[in-house]
Short mmCIF file of C-alpha atoms in Angstrom, two decimals:
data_model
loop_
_atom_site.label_atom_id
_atom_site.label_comp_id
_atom_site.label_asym_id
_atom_site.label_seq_id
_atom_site.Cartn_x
_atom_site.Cartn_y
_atom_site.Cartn_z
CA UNK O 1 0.00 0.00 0.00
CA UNK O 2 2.75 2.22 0.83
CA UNK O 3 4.72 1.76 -2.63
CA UNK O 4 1.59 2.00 -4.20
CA UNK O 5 0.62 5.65 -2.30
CA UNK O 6 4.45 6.57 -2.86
CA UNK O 7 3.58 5.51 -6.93
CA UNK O 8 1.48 8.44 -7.63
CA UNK O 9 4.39 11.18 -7.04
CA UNK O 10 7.24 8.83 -8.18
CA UNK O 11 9.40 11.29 -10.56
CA UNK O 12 6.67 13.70 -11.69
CA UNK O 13 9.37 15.37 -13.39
CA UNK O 14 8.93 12.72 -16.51
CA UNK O 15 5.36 14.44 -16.68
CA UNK O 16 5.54 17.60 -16.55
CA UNK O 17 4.72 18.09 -20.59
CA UNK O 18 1.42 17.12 -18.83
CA UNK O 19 0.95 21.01 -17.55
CA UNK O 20 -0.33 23.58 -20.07
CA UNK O 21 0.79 27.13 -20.10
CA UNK O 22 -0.46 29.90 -22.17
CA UNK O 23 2.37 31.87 -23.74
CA UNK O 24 1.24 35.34 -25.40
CA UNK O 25 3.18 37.97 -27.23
CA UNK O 26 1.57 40.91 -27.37
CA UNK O 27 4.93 42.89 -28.65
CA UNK O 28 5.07 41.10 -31.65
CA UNK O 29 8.99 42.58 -32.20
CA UNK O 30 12.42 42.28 -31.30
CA UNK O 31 11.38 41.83 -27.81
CA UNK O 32 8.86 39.24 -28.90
CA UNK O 33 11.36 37.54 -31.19
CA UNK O 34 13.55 36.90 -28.06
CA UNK O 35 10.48 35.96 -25.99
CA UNK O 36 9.62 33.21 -27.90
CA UNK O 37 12.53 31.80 -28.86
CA UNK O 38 13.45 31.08 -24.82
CA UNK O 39 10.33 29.45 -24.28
CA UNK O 40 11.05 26.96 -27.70
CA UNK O 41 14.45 25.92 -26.73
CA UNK O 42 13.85 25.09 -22.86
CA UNK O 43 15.40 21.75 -22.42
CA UNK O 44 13.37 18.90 -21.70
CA UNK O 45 12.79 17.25 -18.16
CA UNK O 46 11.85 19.57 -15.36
CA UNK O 47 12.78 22.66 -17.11
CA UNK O 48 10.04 22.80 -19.30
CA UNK O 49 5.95 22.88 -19.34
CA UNK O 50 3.74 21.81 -22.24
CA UNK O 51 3.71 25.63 -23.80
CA UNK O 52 1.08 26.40 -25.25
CA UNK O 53 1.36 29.24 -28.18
CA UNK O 54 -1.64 31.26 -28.31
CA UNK O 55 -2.13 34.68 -30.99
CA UNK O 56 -3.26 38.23 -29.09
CA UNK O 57 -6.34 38.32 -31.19
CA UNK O 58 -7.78 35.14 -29.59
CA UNK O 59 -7.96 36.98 -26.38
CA UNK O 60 -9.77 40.64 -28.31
CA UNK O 61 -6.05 42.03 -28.35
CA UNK O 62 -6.66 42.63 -24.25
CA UNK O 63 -3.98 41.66 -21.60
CA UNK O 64 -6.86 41.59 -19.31
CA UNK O 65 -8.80 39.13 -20.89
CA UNK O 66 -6.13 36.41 -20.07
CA UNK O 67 -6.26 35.48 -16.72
CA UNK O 68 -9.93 34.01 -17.81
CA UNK O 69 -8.29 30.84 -19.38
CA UNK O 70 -6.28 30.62 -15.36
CA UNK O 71 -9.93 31.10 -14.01
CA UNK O 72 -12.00 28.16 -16.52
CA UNK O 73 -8.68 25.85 -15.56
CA UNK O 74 -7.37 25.65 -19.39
CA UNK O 75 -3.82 26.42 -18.43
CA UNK O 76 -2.21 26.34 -15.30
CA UNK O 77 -0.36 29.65 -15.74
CA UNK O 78 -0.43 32.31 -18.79
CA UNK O 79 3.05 34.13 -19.48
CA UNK O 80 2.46 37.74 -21.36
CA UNK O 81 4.91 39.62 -23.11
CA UNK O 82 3.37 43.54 -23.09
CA UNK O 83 2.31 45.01 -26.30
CA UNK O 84 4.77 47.86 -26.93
CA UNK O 85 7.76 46.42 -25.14
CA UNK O 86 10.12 47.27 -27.99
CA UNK O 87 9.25 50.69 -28.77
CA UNK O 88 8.97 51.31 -25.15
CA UNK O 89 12.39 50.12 -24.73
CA UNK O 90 14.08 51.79 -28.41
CA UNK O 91 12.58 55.25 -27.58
CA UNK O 92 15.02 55.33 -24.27
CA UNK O 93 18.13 53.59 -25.87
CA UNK O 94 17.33 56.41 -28.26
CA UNK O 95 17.42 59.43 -25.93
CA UNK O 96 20.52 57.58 -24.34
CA UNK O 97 22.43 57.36 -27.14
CA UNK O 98 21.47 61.01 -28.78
CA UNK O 99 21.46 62.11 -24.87
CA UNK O 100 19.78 65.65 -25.46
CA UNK O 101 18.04 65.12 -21.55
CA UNK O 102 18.38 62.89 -18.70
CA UNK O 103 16.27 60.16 -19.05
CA UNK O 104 13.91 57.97 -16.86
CA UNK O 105 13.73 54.22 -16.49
CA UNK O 106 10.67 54.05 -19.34
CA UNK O 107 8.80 50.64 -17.12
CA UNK O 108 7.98 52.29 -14.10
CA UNK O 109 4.40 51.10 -14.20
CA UNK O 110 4.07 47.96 -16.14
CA UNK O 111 6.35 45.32 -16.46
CA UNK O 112 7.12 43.87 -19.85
CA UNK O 113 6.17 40.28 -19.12
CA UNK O 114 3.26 39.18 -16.96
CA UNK O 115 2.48 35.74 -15.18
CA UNK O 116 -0.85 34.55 -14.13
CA UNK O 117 -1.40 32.24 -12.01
CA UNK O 118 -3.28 30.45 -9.27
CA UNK O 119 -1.57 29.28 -6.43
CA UNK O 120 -4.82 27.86 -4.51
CA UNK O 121 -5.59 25.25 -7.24
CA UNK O 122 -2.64 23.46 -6.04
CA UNK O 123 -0.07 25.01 -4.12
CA UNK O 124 2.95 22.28 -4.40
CA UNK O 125 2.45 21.91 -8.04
CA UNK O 126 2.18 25.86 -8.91
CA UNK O 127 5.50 26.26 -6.18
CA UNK O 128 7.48 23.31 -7.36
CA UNK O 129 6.87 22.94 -11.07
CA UNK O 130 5.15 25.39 -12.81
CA UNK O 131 6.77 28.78 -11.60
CA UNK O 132 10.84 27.57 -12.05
CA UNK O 133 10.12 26.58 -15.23
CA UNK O 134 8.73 30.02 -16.73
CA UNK O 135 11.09 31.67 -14.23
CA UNK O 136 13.84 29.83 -16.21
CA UNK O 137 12.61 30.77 -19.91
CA UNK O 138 12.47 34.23 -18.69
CA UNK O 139 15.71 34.13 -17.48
CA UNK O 140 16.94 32.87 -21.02
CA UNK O 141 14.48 35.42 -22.89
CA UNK O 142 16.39 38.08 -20.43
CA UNK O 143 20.24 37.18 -21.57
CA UNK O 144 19.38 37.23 -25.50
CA UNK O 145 17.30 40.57 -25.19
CA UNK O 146 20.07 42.38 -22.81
CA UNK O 147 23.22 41.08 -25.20
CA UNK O 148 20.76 42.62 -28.49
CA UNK O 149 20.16 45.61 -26.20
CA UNK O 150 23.77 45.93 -25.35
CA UNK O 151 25.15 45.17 -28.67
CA UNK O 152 22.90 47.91 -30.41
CA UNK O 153 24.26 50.49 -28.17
CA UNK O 154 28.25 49.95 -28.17
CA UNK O 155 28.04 50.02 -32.23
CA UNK O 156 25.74 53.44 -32.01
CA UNK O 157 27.86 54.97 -29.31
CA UNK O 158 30.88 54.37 -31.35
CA UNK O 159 29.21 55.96 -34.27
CA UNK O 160 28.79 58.99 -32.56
CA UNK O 161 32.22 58.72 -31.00
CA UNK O 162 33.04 62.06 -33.40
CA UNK O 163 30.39 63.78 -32.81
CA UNK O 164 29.64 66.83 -30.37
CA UNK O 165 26.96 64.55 -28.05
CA UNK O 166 27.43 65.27 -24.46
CA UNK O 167 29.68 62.12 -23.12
CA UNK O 168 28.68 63.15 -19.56
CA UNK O 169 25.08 63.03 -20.29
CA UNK O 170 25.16 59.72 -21.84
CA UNK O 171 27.19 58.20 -19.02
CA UNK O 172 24.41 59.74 -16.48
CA UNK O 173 22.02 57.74 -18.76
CA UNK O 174 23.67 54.76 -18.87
CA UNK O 175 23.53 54.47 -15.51
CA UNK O 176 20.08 55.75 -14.68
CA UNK O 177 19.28 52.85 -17.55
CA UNK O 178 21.58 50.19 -16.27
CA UNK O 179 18.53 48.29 -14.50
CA UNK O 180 16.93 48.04 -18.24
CA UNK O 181 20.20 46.51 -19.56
CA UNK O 182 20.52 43.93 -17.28
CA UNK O 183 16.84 42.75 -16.95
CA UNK O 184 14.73 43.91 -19.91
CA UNK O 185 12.31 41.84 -19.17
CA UNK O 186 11.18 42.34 -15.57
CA UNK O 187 8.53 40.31 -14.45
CA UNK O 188 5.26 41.24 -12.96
CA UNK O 189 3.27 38.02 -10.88
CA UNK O 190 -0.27 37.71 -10.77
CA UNK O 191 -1.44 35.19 -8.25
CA UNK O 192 -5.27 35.06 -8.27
CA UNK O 193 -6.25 33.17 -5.23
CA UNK O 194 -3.14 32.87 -2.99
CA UNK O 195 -3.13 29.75 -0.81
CA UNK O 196 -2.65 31.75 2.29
CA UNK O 197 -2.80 30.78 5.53
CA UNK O 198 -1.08 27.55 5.60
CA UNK O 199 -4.19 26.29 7.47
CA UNK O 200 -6.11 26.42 4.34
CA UNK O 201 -3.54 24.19 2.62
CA UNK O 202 -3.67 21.91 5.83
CA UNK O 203 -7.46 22.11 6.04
CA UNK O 204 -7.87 20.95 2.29
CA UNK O 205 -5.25 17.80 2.43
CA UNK O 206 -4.60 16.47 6.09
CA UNK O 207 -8.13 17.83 7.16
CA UNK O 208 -10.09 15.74 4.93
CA UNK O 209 -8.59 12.42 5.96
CA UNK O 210 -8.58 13.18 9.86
CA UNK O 211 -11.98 13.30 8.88
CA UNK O 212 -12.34 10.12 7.13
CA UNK O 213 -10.59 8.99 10.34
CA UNK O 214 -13.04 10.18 12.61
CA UNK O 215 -15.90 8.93 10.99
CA UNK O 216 -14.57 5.76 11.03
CA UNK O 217 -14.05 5.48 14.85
CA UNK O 218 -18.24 7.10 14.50
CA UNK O 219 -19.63 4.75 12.79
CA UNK O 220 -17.71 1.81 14.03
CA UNK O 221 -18.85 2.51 17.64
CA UNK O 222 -23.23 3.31 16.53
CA UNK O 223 -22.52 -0.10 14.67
CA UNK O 224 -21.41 -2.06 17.99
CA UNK O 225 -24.61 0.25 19.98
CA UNK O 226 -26.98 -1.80 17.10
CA UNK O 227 -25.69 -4.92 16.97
CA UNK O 228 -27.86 -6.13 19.94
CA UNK O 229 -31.10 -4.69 18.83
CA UNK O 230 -31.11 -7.10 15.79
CA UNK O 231 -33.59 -9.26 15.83
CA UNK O 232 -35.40 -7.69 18.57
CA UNK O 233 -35.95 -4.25 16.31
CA UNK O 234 -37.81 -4.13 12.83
CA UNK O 235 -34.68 -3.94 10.43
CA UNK O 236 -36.64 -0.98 8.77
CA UNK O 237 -36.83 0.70 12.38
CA UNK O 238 -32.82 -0.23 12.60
CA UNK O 239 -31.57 0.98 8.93
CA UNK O 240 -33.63 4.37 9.53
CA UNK O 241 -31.58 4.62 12.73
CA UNK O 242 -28.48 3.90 11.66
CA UNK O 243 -28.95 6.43 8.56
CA UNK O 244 -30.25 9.43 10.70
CA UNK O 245 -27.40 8.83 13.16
CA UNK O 246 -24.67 9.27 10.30
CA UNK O 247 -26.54 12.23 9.37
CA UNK O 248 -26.85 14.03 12.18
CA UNK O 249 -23.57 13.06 13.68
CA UNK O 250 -22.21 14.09 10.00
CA UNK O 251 -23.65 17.49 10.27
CA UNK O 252 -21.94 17.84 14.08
CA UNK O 253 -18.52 17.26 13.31
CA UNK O 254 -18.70 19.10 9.70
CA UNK O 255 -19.94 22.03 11.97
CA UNK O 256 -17.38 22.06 14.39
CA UNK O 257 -14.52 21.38 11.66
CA UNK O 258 -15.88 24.22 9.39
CA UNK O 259 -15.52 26.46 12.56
CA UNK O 260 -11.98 25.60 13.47
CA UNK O 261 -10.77 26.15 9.79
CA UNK O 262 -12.90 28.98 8.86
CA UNK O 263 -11.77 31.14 12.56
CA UNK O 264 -8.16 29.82 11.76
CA UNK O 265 -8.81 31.51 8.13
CA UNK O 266 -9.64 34.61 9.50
CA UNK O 267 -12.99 34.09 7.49
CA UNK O 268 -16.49 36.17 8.95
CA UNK O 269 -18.50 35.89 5.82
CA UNK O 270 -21.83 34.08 6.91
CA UNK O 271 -22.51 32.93 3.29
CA UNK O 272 -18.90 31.35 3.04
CA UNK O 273 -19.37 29.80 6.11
CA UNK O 274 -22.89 28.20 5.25
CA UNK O 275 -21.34 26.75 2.06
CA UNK O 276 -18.32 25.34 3.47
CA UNK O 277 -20.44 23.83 6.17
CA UNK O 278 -22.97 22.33 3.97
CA UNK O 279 -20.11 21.28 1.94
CA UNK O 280 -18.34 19.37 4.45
CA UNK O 281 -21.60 18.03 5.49
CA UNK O 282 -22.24 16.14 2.80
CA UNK O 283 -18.40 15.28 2.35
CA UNK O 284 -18.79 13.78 6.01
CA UNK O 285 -22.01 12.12 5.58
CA UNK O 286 -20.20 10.35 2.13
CA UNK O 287 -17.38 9.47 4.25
CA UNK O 288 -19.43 7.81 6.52
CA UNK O 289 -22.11 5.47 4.69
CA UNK O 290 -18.44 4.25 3.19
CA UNK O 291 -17.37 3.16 6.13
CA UNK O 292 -20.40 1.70 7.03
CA UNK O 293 -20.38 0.39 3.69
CA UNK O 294 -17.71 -1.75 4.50
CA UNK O 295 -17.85 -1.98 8.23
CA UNK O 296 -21.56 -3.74 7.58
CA UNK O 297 -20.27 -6.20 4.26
CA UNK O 298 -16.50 -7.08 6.02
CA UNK O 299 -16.92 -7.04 9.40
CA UNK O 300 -13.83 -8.01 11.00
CA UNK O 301 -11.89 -7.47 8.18
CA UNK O 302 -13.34 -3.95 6.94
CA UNK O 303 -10.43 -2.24 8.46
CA UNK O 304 -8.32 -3.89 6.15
CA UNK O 305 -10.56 -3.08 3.25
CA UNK O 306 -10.88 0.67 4.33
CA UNK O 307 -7.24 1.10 4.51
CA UNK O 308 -7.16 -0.28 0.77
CA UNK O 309 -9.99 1.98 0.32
CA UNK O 310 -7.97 5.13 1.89
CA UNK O 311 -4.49 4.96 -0.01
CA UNK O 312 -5.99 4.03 -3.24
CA UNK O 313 -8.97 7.68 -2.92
CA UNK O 314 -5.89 8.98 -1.07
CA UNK O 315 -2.93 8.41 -4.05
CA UNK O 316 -5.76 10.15 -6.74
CA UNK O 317 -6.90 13.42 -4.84
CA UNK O 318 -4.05 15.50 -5.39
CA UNK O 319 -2.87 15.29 -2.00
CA UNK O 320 0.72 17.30 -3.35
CA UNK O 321 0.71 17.17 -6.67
CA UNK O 322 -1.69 17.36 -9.57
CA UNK O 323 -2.41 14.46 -11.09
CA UNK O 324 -1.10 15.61 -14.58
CA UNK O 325 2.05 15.16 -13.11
CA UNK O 326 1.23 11.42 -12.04
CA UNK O 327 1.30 8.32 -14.22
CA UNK O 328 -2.06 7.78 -16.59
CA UNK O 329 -3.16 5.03 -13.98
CA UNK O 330 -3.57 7.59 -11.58
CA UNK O 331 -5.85 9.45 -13.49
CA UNK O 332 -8.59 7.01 -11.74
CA UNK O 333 -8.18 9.51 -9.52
CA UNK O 334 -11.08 12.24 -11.03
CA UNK O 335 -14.03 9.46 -10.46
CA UNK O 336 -13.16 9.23 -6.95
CA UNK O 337 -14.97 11.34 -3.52
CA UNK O 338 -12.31 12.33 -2.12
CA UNK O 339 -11.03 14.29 -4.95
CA UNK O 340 -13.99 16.02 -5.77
CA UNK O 341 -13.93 17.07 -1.83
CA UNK O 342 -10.49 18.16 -1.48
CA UNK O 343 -10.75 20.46 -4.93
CA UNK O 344 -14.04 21.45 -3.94
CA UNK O 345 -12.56 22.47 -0.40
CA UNK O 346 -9.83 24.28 -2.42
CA UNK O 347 -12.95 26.17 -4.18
CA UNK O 348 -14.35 27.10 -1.16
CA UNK O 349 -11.53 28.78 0.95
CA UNK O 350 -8.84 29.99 -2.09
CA UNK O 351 -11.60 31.08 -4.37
CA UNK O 352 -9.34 29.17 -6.79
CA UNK O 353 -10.58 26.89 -9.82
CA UNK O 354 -12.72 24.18 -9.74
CA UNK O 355 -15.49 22.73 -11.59
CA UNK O 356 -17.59 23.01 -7.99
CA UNK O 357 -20.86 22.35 -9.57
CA UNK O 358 -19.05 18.72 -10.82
CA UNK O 359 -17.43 18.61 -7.56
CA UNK O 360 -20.65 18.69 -5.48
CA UNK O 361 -22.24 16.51 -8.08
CA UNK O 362 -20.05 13.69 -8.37
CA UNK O 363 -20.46 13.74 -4.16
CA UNK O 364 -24.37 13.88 -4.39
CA UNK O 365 -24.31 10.87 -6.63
CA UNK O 366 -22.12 8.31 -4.91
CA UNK O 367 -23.90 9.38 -1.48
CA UNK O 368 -27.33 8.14 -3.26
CA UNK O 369 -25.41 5.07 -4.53
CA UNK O 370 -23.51 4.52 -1.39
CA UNK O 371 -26.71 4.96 0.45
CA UNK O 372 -28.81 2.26 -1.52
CA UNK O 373 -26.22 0.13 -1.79
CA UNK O 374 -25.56 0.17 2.06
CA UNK O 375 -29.31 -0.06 3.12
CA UNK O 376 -29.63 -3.35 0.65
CA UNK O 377 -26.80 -4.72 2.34
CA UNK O 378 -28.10 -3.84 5.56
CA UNK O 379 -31.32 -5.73 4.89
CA UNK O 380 -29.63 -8.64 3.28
CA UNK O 381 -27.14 -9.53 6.72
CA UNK O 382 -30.18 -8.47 9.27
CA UNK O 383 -32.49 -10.81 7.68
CA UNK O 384 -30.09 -13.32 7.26
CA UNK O 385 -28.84 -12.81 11.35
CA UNK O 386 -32.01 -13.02 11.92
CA UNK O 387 -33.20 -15.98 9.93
CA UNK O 388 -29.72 -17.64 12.16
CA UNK O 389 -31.45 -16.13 15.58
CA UNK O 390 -34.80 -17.94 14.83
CA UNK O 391 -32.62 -21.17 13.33
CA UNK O 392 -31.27 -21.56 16.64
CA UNK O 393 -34.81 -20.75 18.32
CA UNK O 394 -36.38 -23.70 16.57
CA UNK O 395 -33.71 -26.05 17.47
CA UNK O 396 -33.39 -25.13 21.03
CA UNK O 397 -37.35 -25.36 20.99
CA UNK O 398 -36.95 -28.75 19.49
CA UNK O 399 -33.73 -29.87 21.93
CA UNK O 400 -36.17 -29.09 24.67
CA UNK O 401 -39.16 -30.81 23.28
CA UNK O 402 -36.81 -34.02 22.65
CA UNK O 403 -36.05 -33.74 26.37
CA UNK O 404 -39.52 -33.50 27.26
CA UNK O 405 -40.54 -36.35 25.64
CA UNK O 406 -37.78 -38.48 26.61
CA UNK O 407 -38.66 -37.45 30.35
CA UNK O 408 -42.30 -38.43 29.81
CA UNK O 409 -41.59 -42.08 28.51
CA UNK O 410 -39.47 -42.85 31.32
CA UNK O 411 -42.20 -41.73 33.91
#
């Protein structure tokens, strides 16, 4: 179980072609040229992302519209490259070089290149293995635009070598300029939904299994309060029970969880609250007609089956890492709860993406299943206990009518 849990982050680095990033230029020029030719000759392994090469005028020609294809979950991250970069940065090697006035660092209030992102999707795998890499291309895109940059201006400053320019001036600019030589391409980060505080990271991985844990330990100990009321209690009378206990002991410990994580959040929105609490209500309530699930079909040996049942939900629900940087088996791992609770969770608290209406689905569906398929079972092994319970009725009634009998004939 443990090289099997261990399996679903073994070497993500083979996969991380698997992670789609938008790359935009908006320059379309020198600057551009350089740009792009960083992000095409990123070596493989780690160091690269499966970039994705989109044209300004499938996003109306607006920067702004961008960060929509971070928010619908098409691309993990979108790298921009700001229309005008070039000009922006010719107009002040110009006035260097000519050096008439002293001039001012010309990208004082946007940044030539702009990454989007959203850290509360999944905070190890934005960390880890998306930001290095486009940190890294940048870096590249950086060197080849500052050696152009520099290049241009030694052969234009020796061409004016005889002329009457002001050398003073155009040292004062060079150095007032310096930052632009050395990174042309500053970078400007746009994190939508910060996974901030560290509690909401904990509350959305750890959380939901403590959770599985204590439900467990719930339903395992209402189980041993019914097991002598069978055949003594309708079965109908019993299941009913049994269901309205999960669900009200479901609803108790979502409450008090939802408090803990939402005061630890710093979180006073009543409407936040009331979804996050319903949402972990019916998370719970899953969790437990699971367990009793198997608790009721294994008996003694459910444990074993629920900690099957743990590392195999836990190994697909993006625990760390996405799954698009786990092997294709592991891709079970979007039909599963657990999943769909942790992203949904994610939803709630980051704001971050998530297809929560699928989320909350998914969990409304396998609670019906779960729930029919645990009552049938529940009727199946009562009737059958009890069918044992009257089987040894009859034959003690018929040991003791034996006995009777036998003591008659000998009086």
């Amino acid at each position: 179980m443990c090289a099997f849990y261990l399996g679903a982050g073994h070497n993500p680095n083979r996969y991380t072609g698997n992670i789609d990033v938008a790359i935009i230029d908006f320059d379309g020029e020198q600057a551009g040229k350089c740009f792009l030719d960083a992000f095409r000759t990123t070596s493989p392994g780690n160091r690269t992302l499966h970039w994705r090469y989109k044209y300004p005028d499938e996003y109306g020609n607006s920067v702004n519209t961008t960060q929509q294809s971070v928010n619908d979950g098409e691309v993990w991250a979108v790298v921009v490259l700001q229309p005008n970069t070039t000009s922006t940065i010719n107009k002040s090697l110009s006035a260097l070089i000519n050096s008439t006035t002293l001039v001012t660092y010309p990208l004082v209030n946007t940044f030539p290149v702009l990454v989007i992102y959203d850290e509360g999707r999944n905070p190890f795998t934005q960390n880890i293995f998306v930001l290095p890499p486009i940190r890294a291309a940048i870096a590249t895109a950086n060197n080849l635009y500052s050696q152009t940059l520099r290049t241009t201006i030694i052969s234009n400053l020796s061409s004016t070598s005889s002329s009457s320019t002001n050398r003073t001036l155009q040292l004062q600019n060079t150095l007032r300029l310096r930052s632009l030589l050395v990174n042309p391409l500053a970078i400007e980060y746009n994190n939508l939904h910060r996974a901030l505080p560290y509690v909401g990271q904990f509350a959305t991985t750890i959380g939901y299994i403590y959770l599985f844990l204590v439900t467990t330990i719930m339903v395992g100990s209402t189980i041993g309060i019914l097991m002598p009321f069978i055949g003594k209690i309708h079965y109908v009378d019993l299941i009913l029970c049994h269901v309205l206990n999960k669900i009200f002991q479901s609803l108790m410990i979502s409450l008090i969880y939802s408090l803990i994580v939402l005061w630890l959040f710093h979180i006073t929105s009543a409407r936040q609250f009331m979804q996050y609490w319903m949402f972990n209500w019916l998370s719970t309530t899953l969790l437990s007609i699971i367990v009793s699930f198997f608790l009721t079909n294994f008996g003694a040996f459910a444990n074993i089956f629920l900690v099957i049942c743990v590392v195999i939900m836990v190994s697909g629900a993006t625990i760390q890492i996405s799954l698009e940087l786990s092997s294709c088996f592991f891709r079970y791992g979007y039909g599963i709860p657990l999943y769909h609770v942790i992203n949904g969770g994610r939803h709630l608290l980051f704001g971050s993406y998530s297809r929560f209406g699928i989320n909350v689905g998914v969990l409304v569906i396998y609670l019906g299943m779960m729930i029919i398929f645990t009552v049938l079972t529940i009727i199946f092994w009562t009737k059958k206990h009890q069918q044992e319970i009257r089987k040894k009725e009859n034959e003690t009634n018929m040991n003791n009518t034996i006995t009777d009998d036998i003591i008659t004939i000998r009086l």
